[in-house]
Amino acid sequence: VQLLESGGGSVQSGGSLGLSCVAAGTPGSVDSIQAMGWYRQPPGKERELVATITSVGATNYADSVKGRFTITISRDISKNTMYLQMTSLKPEDSGVYYCSAHVIVTTIEGSTPIDHWGKGTLVTVAS
């Protein structure tokens, strides 16, 4: 599975921005995606969870973004596209946003969980 993020940029505080992440691969590999998510790494800080969405549409948000961010996903046979709509942005929302995909790889030897990561896209919110 390969992940490609897009949509980062600069915005004023209170503004909105949308991010996209395409997870592409063989139909079998895309089907093996159990969940996808957005994480961010603010300058000088550790990477943190923003929001996740499972293959059946269950969502989870960090408390700091609840009510402001919305995660959605669209799926077809060869790719998943995950979106993050961000509103009422604050300077503390700034950072590199990473897309992730949690995959279960099943072979005759058993199942192995693997996390794939995109390269990240920068979001800057000016005060």
mmCIF file of C-alpha atoms in Angstrom, residues 35-125:
data_model
loop_
_atom_site.group_PDB
_atom_site.id
_atom_site.type_symbol
_atom_site.label_atom_id
_atom_site.label_comp_id
_atom_site.label_asym_id
_atom_site.label_seq_id
_atom_site.Cartn_x
_atom_site.Cartn_y
_atom_site.Cartn_z
ATOM 1 C CA ALA A 35 -8.216 1.549 9.425
ATOM 2 C CA MET A 36 -6.712 4.805 8.269
ATOM 3 C CA GLY A 37 -5.816 7.870 10.205
ATOM 4 C CA TRP A 38 -4.279 11.292 10.379
ATOM 5 C CA TYR A 39 -1.459 12.102 12.759
ATOM 6 C CA ARG A 40 0.447 15.335 13.129
ATOM 7 C CA GLN A 41 3.792 16.419 14.450
ATOM 8 C CA PRO A 42 3.927 19.988 15.705
ATOM 9 C CA PRO A 43 7.324 21.705 15.571
ATOM 10 C CA GLY A 44 9.565 20.350 18.315
ATOM 11 C CA LYS A 45 6.991 17.863 19.556
ATOM 12 C CA GLU A 46 6.129 14.194 19.228
ATOM 13 C CA ARG A 47 3.775 12.846 16.600
ATOM 14 C CA GLU A 48 0.197 12.742 17.893
ATOM 15 C CA LEU A 49 -3.115 11.286 16.865
ATOM 16 C CA VAL A 50 -5.555 13.589 15.107
ATOM 17 C CA ALA A 51 -8.300 11.253 13.889
ATOM 18 C CA THR A 52 -8.852 7.712 12.698
ATOM 19 C CA ILE A 53 -11.512 5.914 10.697
ATOM 20 C CA THR A 54 -12.038 2.172 10.408
ATOM 21 C CA SER A 55 -13.017 0.147 7.364
ATOM 22 C CA VAL A 56 -16.627 0.196 8.597
ATOM 23 C CA GLY A 57 -16.631 3.951 9.162
ATOM 24 C CA ALA A 58 -16.140 4.209 12.902
ATOM 25 C CA THR A 59 -14.295 7.405 13.765
ATOM 26 C CA ASN A 60 -12.149 8.588 16.636
ATOM 27 C CA TYR A 61 -10.840 12.105 17.252
ATOM 28 C CA ALA A 62 -8.310 13.697 19.533
ATOM 29 C CA ASP A 63 -10.068 15.861 22.106
ATOM 30 C CA SER A 64 -8.298 18.941 20.770
ATOM 31 C CA VAL A 65 -9.956 18.641 17.352
ATOM 32 C CA LYS A 66 -13.417 17.315 18.222
ATOM 33 C CA GLY A 67 -16.131 19.452 16.701
ATOM 34 C CA ARG A 68 -13.669 21.178 14.354
ATOM 35 C CA PHE A 69 -12.217 18.372 12.215
ATOM 36 C CA THR A 70 -14.083 15.738 10.213
ATOM 37 C CA ILE A 71 -12.532 12.550 8.844
ATOM 38 C CA THR A 72 -14.169 10.679 5.982
ATOM 39 C CA ILE A 73 -13.215 7.948 3.563
ATOM 40 C CA SER A 74 -14.240 6.773 0.129
ATOM 41 C CA ARG A 75 -13.363 3.324 -1.143
ATOM 42 C CA ASP A 76 -13.130 1.518 -4.449
ATOM 43 C CA ILE A 77 -11.512 -1.661 -5.652
ATOM 44 C CA SER A 78 -7.986 -0.303 -6.023
ATOM 45 C CA LYS A 79 -7.752 2.677 -3.675
ATOM 46 C CA ASN A 80 -9.064 4.339 -0.567
ATOM 47 C CA THR A 81 -9.200 8.112 -0.355
ATOM 48 C CA MET A 82 -9.294 9.590 3.121
ATOM 49 C CA TYR A 83 -10.146 13.212 3.794
ATOM 50 C CA LEU A 84 -9.691 15.508 6.736
ATOM 51 C CA GLN A 85 -11.767 18.670 6.730
ATOM 52 C CA MET A 86 -10.349 21.141 9.220
ATOM 53 C CA THR A 87 -12.294 24.195 10.364
ATOM 54 C CA SER A 88 -11.786 26.874 12.995
ATOM 55 C CA LEU A 89 -8.066 26.285 12.735
ATOM 56 C CA LYS A 90 -5.776 27.438 15.518
ATOM 57 C CA PRO A 91 -2.030 28.090 15.509
ATOM 58 C CA GLU A 92 -1.579 24.989 17.674
ATOM 59 C CA ASP A 93 -2.974 22.914 14.780
ATOM 60 C CA SER A 94 0.197 23.663 12.836
ATOM 61 C CA GLY A 95 2.513 20.812 12.008
ATOM 62 C CA VAL A 96 3.290 18.100 9.530
ATOM 63 C CA TYR A 97 0.223 15.952 8.969
ATOM 64 C CA TYR A 98 0.818 12.298 8.207
ATOM 65 C CA CYS A 99 -1.563 9.782 6.716
ATOM 66 C CA SER A 100 -1.443 6.232 8.028
ATOM 67 C CA ALA A 101 -2.989 2.920 7.033
ATOM 68 C CA HIS A 102 -3.243 -0.061 9.357
ATOM 69 C CA VAL A 103 -3.101 -3.261 7.346
ATOM 70 C CA ILE A 104 -3.449 -6.910 8.263
ATOM 71 C CA VAL A 105 -1.331 -9.101 6.006
ATOM 72 C CA THR A 106 -2.497 -12.690 6.037
ATOM 73 C CA THR A 107 -0.370 -15.573 4.796
ATOM 74 C CA ILE A 108 -0.421 -19.321 5.373
ATOM 75 C CA GLU A 109 1.845 -18.634 8.341
ATOM 76 C CA GLY A 110 -0.591 -16.281 10.013
ATOM 77 C CA SER A 111 -1.607 -12.620 10.167
ATOM 78 C CA THR A 112 0.757 -9.704 10.622
ATOM 79 C CA PRO A 113 -0.283 -6.110 11.334
ATOM 80 C CA ILE A 114 1.626 -3.450 9.412
ATOM 81 C CA ASP A 115 1.352 0.324 9.609
ATOM 82 C CA HIS A 116 2.068 2.302 6.459
ATOM 83 C CA TRP A 117 2.876 6.012 6.542
ATOM 84 C CA GLY A 118 2.819 8.803 4.029
ATOM 85 C CA LYS A 119 5.586 11.371 3.765
ATOM 86 C CA GLY A 120 3.508 14.117 5.332
ATOM 87 C CA THR A 121 2.099 17.472 4.339
ATOM 88 C CA LEU A 122 2.739 20.738 6.163
ATOM 89 C CA VAL A 123 -0.078 22.771 7.680
ATOM 90 C CA THR A 124 0.714 26.233 9.010
ATOM 91 C CA VAL A 125 -1.888 28.279 10.853
#
